[in-house]
PDB file of C-alpha atoms and ligand atoms in Angstrom:
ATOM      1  CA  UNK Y  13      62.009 226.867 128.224  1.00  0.00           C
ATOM      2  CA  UNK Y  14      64.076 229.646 127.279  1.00  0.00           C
ATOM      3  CA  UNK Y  15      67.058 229.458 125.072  1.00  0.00           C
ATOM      4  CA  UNK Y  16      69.641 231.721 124.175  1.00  0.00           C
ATOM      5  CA  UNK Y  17      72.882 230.916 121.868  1.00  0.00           C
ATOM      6  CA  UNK Y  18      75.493 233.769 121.936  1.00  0.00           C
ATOM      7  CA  UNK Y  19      78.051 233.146 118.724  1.00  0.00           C
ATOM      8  CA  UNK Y  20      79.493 235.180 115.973  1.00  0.00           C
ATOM      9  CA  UNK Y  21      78.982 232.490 113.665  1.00  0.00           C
ATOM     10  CA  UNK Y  22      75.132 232.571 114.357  1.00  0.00           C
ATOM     11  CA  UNK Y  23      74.890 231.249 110.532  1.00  0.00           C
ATOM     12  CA  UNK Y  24      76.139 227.576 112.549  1.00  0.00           C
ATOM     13  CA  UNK Y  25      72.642 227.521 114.837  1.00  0.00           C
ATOM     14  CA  UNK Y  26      70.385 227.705 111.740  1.00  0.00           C
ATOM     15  CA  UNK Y  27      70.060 223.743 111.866  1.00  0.00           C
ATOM     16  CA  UNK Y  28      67.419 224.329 115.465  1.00  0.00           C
ATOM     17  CA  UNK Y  29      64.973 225.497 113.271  1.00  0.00           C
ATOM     18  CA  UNK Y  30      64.811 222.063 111.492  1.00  0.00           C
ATOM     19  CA  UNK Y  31      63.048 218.461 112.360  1.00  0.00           C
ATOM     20  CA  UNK Y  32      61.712 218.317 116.200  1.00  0.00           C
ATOM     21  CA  UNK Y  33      64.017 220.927 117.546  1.00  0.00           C
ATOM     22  CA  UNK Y  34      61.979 223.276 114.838  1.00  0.00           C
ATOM     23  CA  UNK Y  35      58.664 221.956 115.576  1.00  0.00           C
ATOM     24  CA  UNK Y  36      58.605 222.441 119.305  1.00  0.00           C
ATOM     25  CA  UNK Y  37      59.841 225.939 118.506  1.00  0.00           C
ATOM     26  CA  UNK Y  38      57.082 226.884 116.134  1.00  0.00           C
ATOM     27  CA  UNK Y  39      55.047 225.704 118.411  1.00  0.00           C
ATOM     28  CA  UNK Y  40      56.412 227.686 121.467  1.00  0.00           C
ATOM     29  CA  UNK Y  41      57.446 224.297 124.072  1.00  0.00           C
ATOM     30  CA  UNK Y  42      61.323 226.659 123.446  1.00  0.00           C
ATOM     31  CA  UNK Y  43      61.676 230.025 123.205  1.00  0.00           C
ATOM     32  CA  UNK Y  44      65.265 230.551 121.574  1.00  0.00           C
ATOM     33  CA  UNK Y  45      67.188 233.467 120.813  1.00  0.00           C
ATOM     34  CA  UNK Y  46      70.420 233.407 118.526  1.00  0.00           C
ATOM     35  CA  UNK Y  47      72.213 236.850 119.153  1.00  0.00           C
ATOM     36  CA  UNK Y  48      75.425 237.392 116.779  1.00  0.00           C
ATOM     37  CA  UNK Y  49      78.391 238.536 119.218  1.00  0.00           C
ATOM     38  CA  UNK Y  50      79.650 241.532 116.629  1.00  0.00           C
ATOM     39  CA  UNK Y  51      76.325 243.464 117.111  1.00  0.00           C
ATOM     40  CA  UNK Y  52      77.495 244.917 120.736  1.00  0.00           C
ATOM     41  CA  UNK Y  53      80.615 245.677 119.258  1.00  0.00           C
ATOM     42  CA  UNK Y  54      81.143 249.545 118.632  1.00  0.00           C
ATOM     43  CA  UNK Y  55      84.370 249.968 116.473  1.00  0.00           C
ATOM     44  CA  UNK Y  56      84.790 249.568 112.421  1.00  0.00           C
ATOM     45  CA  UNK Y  57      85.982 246.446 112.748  1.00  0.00           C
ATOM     46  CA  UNK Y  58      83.914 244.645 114.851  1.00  0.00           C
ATOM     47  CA  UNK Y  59      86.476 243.263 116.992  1.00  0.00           C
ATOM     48  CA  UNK Y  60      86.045 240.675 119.165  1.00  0.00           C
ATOM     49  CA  UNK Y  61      89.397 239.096 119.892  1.00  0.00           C
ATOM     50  CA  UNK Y  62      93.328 240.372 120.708  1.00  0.00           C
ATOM     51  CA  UNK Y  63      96.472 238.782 121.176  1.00  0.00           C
ATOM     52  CA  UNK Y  64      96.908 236.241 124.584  1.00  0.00           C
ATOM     53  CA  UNK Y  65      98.805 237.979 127.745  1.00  0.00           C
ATOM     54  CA  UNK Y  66     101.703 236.007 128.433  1.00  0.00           C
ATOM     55  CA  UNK Y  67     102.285 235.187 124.737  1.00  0.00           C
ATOM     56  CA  UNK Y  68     101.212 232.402 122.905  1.00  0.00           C
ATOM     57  CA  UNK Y  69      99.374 231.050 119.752  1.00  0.00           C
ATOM     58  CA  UNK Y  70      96.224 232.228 118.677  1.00  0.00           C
ATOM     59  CA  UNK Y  71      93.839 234.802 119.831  1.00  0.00           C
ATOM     60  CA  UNK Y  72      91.662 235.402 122.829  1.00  0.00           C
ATOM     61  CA  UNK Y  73      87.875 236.787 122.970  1.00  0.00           C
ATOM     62  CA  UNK Y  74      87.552 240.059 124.906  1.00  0.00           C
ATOM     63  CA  UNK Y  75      85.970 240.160 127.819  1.00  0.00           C
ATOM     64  CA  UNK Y  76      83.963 243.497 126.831  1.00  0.00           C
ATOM     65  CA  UNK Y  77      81.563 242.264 124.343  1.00  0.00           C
ATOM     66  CA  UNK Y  78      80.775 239.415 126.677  1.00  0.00           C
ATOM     67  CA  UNK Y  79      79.554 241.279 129.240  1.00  0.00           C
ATOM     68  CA  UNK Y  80      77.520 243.309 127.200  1.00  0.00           C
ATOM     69  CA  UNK Y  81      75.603 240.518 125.185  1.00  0.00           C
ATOM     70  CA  UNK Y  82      75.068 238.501 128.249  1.00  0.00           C
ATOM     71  CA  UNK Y  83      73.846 241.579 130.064  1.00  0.00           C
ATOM     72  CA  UNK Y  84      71.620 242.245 126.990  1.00  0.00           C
ATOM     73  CA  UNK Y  85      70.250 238.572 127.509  1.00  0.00           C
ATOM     74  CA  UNK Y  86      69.742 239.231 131.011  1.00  0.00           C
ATOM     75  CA  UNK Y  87      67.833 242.631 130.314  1.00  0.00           C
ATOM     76  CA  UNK Y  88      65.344 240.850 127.734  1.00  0.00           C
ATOM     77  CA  UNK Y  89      64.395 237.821 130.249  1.00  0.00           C
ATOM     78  CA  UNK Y  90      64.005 239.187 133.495  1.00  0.00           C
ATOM     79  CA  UNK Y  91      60.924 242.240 132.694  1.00  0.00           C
ATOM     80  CA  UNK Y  92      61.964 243.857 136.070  1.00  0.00           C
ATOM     81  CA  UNK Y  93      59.310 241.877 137.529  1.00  0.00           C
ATOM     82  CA  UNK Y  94      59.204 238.613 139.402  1.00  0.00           C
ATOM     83  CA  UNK Y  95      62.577 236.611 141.284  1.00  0.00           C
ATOM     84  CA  UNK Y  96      63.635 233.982 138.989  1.00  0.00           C
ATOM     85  CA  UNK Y  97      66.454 231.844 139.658  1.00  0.00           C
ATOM     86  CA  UNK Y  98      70.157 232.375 138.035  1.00  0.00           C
ATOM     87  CA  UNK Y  99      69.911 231.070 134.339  1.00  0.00           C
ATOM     88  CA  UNK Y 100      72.245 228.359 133.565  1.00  0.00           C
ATOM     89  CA  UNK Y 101      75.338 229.852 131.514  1.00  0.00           C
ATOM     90  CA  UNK Y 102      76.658 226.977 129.889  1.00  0.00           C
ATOM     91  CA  UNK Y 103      80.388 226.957 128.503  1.00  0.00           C
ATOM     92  CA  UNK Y 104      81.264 225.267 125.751  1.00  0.00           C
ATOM     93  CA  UNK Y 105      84.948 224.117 126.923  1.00  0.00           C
ATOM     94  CA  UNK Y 106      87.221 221.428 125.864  1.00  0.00           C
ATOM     95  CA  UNK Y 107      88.212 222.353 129.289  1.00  0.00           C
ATOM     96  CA  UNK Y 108      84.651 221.885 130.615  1.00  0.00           C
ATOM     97  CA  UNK Y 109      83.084 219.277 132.966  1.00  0.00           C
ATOM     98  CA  UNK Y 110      82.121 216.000 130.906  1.00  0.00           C
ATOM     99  CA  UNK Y 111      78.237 216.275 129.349  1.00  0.00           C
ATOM    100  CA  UNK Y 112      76.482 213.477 130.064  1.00  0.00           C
ATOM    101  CA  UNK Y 113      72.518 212.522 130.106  1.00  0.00           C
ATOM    102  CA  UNK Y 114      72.158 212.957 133.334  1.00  0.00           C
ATOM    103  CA  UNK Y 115      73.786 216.938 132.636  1.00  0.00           C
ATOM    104  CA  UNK Y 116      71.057 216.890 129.601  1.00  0.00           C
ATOM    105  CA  UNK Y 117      67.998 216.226 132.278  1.00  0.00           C
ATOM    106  CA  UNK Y 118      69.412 218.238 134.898  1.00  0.00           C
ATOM    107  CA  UNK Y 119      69.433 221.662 132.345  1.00  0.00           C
ATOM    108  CA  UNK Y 120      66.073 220.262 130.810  1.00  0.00           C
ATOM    109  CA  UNK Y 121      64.856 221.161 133.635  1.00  0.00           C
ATOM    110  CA  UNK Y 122      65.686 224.622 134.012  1.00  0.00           C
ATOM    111  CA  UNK Y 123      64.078 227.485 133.337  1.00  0.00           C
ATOM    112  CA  UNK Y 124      66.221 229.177 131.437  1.00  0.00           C
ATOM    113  CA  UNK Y 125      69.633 228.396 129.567  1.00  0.00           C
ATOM    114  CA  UNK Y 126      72.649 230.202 128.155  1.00  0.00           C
ATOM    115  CA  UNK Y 127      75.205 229.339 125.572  1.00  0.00           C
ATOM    116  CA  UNK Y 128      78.782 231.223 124.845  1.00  0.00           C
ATOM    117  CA  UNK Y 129      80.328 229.542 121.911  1.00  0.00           C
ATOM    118  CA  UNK Y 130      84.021 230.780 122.361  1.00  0.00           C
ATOM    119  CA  UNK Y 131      86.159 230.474 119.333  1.00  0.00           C
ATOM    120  CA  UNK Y 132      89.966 230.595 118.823  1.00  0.00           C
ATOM    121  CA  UNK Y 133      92.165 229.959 122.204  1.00  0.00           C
ATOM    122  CA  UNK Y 134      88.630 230.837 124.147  1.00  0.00           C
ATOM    123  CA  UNK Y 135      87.215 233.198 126.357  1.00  0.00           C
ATOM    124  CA  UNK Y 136      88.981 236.522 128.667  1.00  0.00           C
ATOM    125  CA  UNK Y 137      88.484 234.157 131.865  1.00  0.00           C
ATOM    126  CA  UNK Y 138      87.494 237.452 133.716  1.00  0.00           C
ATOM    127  CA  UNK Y 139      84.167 236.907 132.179  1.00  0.00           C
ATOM    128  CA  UNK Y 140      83.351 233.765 133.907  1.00  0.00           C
ATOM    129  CA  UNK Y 141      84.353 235.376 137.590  1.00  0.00           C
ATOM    130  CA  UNK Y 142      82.102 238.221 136.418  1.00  0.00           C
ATOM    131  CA  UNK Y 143      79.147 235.992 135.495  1.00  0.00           C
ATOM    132  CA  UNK Y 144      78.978 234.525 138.533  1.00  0.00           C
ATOM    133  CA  UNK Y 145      77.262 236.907 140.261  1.00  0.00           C
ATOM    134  CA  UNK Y 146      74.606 236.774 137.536  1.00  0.00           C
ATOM    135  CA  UNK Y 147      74.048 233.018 136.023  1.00  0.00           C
ATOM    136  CA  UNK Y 148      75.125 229.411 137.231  1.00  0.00           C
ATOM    137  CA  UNK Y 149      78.421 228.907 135.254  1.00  0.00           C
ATOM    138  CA  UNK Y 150      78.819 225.909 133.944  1.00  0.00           C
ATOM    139  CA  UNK Y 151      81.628 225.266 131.234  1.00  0.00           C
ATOM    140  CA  UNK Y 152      80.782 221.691 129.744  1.00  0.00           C
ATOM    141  CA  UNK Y 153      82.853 219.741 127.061  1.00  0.00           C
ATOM    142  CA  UNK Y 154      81.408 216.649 124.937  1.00  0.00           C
ATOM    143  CA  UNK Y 155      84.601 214.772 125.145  1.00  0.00           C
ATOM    144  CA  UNK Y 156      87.931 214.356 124.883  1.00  0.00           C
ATOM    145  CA  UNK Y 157      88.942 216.007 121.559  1.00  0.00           C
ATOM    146  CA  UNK Y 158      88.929 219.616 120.262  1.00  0.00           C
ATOM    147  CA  UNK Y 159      86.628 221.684 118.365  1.00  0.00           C
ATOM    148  CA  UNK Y 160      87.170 224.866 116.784  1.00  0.00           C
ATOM    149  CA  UNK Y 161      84.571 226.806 118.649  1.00  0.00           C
ATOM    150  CA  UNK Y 162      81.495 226.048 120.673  1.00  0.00           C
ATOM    151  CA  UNK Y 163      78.743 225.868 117.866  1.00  0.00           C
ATOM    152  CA  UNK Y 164      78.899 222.442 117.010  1.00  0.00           C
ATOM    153  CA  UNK Y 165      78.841 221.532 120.390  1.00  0.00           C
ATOM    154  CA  UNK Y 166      76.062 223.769 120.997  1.00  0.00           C
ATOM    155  CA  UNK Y 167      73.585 222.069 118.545  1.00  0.00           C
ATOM    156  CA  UNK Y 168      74.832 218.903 120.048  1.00  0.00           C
ATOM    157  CA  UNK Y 169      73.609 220.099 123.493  1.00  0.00           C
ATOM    158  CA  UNK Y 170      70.713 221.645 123.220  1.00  0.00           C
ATOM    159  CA  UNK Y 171      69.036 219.064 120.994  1.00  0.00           C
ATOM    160  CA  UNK Y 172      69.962 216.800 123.570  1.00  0.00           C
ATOM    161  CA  UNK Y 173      68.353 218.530 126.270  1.00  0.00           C
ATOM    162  CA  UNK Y 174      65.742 219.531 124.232  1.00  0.00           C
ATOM    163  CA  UNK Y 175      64.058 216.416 123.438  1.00  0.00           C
ATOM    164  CA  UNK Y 176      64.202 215.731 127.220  1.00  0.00           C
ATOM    165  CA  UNK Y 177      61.377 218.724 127.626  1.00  0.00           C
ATOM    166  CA  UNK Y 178      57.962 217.584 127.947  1.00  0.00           C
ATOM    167  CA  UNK Y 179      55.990 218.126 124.414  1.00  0.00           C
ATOM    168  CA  UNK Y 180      58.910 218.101 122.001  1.00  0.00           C
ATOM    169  CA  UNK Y 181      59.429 214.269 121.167  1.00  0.00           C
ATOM    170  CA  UNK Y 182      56.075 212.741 120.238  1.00  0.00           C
ATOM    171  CA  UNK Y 183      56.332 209.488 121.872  1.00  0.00           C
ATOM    172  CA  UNK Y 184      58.067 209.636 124.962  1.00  0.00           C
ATOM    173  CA  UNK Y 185      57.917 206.050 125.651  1.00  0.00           C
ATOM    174  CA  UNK Y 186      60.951 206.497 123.227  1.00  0.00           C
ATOM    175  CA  UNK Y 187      63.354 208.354 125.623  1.00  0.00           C
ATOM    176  CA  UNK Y 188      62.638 204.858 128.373  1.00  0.00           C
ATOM    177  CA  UNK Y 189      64.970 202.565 126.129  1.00  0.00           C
ATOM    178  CA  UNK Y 190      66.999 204.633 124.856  1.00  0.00           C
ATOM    179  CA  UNK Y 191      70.931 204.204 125.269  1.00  0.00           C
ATOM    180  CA  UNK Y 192      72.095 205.880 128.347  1.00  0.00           C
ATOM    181  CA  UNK Y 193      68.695 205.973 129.999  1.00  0.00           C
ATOM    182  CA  UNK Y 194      69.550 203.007 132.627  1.00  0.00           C
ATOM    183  CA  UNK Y 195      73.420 203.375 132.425  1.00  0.00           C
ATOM    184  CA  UNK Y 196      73.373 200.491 129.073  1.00  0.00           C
ATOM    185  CA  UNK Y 197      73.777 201.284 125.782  1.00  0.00           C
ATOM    186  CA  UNK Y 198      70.848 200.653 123.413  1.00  0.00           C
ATOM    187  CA  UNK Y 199      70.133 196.923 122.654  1.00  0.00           C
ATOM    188  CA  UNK Y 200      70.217 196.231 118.251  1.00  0.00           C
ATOM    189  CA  UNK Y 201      66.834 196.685 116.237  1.00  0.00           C
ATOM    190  CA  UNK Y 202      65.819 195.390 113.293  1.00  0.00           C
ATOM    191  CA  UNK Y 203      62.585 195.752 111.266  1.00  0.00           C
ATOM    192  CA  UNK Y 204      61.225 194.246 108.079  1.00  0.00           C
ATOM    193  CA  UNK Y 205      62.330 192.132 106.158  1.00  0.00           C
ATOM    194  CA  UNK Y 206      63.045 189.210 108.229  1.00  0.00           C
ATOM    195  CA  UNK Y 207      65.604 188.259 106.195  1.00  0.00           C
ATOM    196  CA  UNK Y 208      67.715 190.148 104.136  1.00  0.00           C
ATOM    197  CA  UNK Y 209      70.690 189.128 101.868  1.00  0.00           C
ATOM    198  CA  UNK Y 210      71.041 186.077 103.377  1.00  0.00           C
ATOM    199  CA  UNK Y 211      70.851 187.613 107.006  1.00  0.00           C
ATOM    200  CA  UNK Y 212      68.432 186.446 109.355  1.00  0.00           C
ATOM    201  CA  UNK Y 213      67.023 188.548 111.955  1.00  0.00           C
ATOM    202  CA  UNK Y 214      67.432 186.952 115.808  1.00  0.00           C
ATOM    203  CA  UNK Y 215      65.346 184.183 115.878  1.00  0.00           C
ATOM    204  CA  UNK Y 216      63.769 185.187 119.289  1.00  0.00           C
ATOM    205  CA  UNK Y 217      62.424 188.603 117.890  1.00  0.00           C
ATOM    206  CA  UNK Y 218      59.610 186.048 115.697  1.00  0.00           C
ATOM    207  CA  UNK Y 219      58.760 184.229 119.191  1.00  0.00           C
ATOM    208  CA  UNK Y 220      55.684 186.326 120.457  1.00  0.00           C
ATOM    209  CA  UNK Y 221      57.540 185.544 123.695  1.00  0.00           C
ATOM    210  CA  UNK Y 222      57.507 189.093 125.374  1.00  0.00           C
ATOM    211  CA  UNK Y 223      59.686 187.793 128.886  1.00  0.00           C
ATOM    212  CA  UNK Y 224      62.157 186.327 126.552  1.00  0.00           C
ATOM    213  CA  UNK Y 225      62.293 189.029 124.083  1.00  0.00           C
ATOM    214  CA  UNK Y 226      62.803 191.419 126.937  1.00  0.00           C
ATOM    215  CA  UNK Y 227      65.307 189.276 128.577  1.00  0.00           C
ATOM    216  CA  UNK Y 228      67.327 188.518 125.176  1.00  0.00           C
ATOM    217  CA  UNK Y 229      67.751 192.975 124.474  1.00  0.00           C
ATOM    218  CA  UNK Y 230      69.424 193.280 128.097  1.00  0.00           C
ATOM    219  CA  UNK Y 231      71.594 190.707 127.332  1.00  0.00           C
ATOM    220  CA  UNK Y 232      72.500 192.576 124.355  1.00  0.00           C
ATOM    221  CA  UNK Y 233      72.919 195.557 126.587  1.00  0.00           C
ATOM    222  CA  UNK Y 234      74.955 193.818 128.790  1.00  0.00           C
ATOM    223  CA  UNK Y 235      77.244 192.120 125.987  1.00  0.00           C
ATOM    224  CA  UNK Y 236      77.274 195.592 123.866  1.00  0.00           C
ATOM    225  CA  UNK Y 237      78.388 197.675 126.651  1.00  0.00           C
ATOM    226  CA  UNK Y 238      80.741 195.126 127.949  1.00  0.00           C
ATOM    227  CA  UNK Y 239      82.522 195.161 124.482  1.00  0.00           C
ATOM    228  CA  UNK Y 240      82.334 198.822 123.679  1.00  0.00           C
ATOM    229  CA  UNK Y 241      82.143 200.997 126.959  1.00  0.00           C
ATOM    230  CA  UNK Y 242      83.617 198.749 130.049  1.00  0.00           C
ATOM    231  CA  UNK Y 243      83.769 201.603 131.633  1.00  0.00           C
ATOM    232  CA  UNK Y 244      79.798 202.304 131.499  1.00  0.00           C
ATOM    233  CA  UNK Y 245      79.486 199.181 133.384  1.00  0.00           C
ATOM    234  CA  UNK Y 246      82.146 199.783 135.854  1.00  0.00           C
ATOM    235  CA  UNK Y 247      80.329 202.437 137.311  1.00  0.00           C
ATOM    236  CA  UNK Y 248      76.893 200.521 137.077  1.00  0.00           C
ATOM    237  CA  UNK Y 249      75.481 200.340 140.520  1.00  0.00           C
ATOM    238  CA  UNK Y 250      75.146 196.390 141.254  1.00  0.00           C
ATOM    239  CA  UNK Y 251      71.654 197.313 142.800  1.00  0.00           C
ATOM    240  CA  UNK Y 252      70.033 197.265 139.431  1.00  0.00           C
ATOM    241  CA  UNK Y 253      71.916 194.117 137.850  1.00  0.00           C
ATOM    242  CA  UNK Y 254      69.215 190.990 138.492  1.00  0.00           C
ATOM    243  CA  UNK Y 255      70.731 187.207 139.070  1.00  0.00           C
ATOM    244  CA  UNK Y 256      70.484 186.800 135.193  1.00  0.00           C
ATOM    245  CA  UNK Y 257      72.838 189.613 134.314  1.00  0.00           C
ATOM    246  CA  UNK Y 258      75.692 188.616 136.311  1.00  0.00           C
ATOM    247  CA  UNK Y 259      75.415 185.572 134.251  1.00  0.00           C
ATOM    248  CA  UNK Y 260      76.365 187.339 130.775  1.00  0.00           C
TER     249      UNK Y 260
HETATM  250 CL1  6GU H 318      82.096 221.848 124.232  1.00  0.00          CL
HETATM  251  N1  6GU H 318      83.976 222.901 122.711  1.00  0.00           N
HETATM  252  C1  6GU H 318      85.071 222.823 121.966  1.00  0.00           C
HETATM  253  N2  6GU H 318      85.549 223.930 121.388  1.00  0.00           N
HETATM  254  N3  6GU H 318      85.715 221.695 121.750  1.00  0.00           N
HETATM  255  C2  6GU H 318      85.204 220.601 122.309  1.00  0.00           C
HETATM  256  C3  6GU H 318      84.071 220.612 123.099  1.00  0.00           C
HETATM  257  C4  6GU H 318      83.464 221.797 123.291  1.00  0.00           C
HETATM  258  N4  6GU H 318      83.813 219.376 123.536  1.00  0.00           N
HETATM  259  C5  6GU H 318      84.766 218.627 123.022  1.00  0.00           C
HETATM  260  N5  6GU H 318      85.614 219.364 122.281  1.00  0.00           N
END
């Protein structure tokens, strides 16, 4: 999978060469590609913002050095050669559709992804309409708060989606349990030692007793979720609740 991260704080992105990210990197499962914004710009200054039309706090990114580091990212992927389909240009956007797991799969598997990390009030919206024509646009937020620019979201989103590519966790029996991975948060884990100051560890987790075990963590789904994200189960489809969950 190819990656590219478009930023003028590239300094932010030097956490993807650590831990798995890092590893499946060295060992080419991702190909990524941090390009600093500044180097397509041509005057002293390096300029990369101006004043909002219409008035207004804060400052806007220009559209020109947008179009000429994407088309720079376009020009090192596609070799002239074979049809390839659009590569994802994700957005990071306070104003962007939710990211969700099911948004980390569906860019997992693609080809080849995208990031513009905006900064100050965002991005000349011109570039967008202009990137149409050239990448799927897709401006995606992490939730409902506000960032100062799209780096931090960045890291968020790619090591999400990268752990989803075949290769780069070790175990991937791992990603079956996980929170989010049956619309549930994660059930509670403990390990050794079975009981520690003062606190014992469920009783059922010492029972060898694999059908109660397993029924026990998704009632701890059911009860965690319940108390912390109602609306997670709201949108549960009652297809995949048995006769035993409805009791919880
Ligand atoms: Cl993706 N970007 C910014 N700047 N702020 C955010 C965000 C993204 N998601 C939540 N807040």
């Amino acid at each position: 999978m190819k990656l590219d991260v478009i930023s003028i704080f590239p300094e932010y992105l030097a956490a993807l060469d650590l831990s798995l990210i890092g590893k499946a990197r060295r060992d080419g499962l991702l190909d990524l590609t941090v390009t600093d914004l500044r180097e397509v710009t041509t005057d002293r200054h390096r300029t990369v913002d101006d004043t909002p039309y219409g008035g207004g706090a804060g400052m806007v990114m220009q559209p020109e050095p947008w179009a000429r580091a994407l088309e720079g990212v376009l020009e090192s992927s596609d070799a002239g050669q074979v049809e390839r389909p659009r590569p994802v240009l994700v957005v990071p956007s306070p104003a962007g559709e939710v990211f969700r797991q099911s948004t980390a799969y569906e860019l997992a598997g693609r080809e080849h992804l995208v990031f513009a990390c905006g900064r100050y009030e965002g991005i000349d919206e011109r570039v967008l309409d202009w990137a149409h024509e050239r990448f799927e646009v897709r401006p995606m937020s992490l939730g409902d708060y506000v960032l100062n620019g799209g780096e931090v979201a960045v890291l968020a989103m790619v090591e999400a989606i990268a752990r989803l590519v075949p290769g780069v966790i070790g175990n991937p029996e791992s990603l079956v349990e996980e929170s989010h991975s049956d619309g549930l948060l994660e059930y509670p884990v403990y390990t050794k030692p079975a009981l520690w100051r003062d606190r014992p560890i469920p009783e059922v987790l010492l029972s060898g007793h694999h059908a109660k075990i397993s029924r026990w963590r998704r009632d701890e789904q059911l009860r965690r979720t319940a108390a912390r994200r109602p609306d997670l189960l709201e949108q549960l489809d009652p297809e995949t609740l048995d006769k035993h969950d409805l009791a919880v």
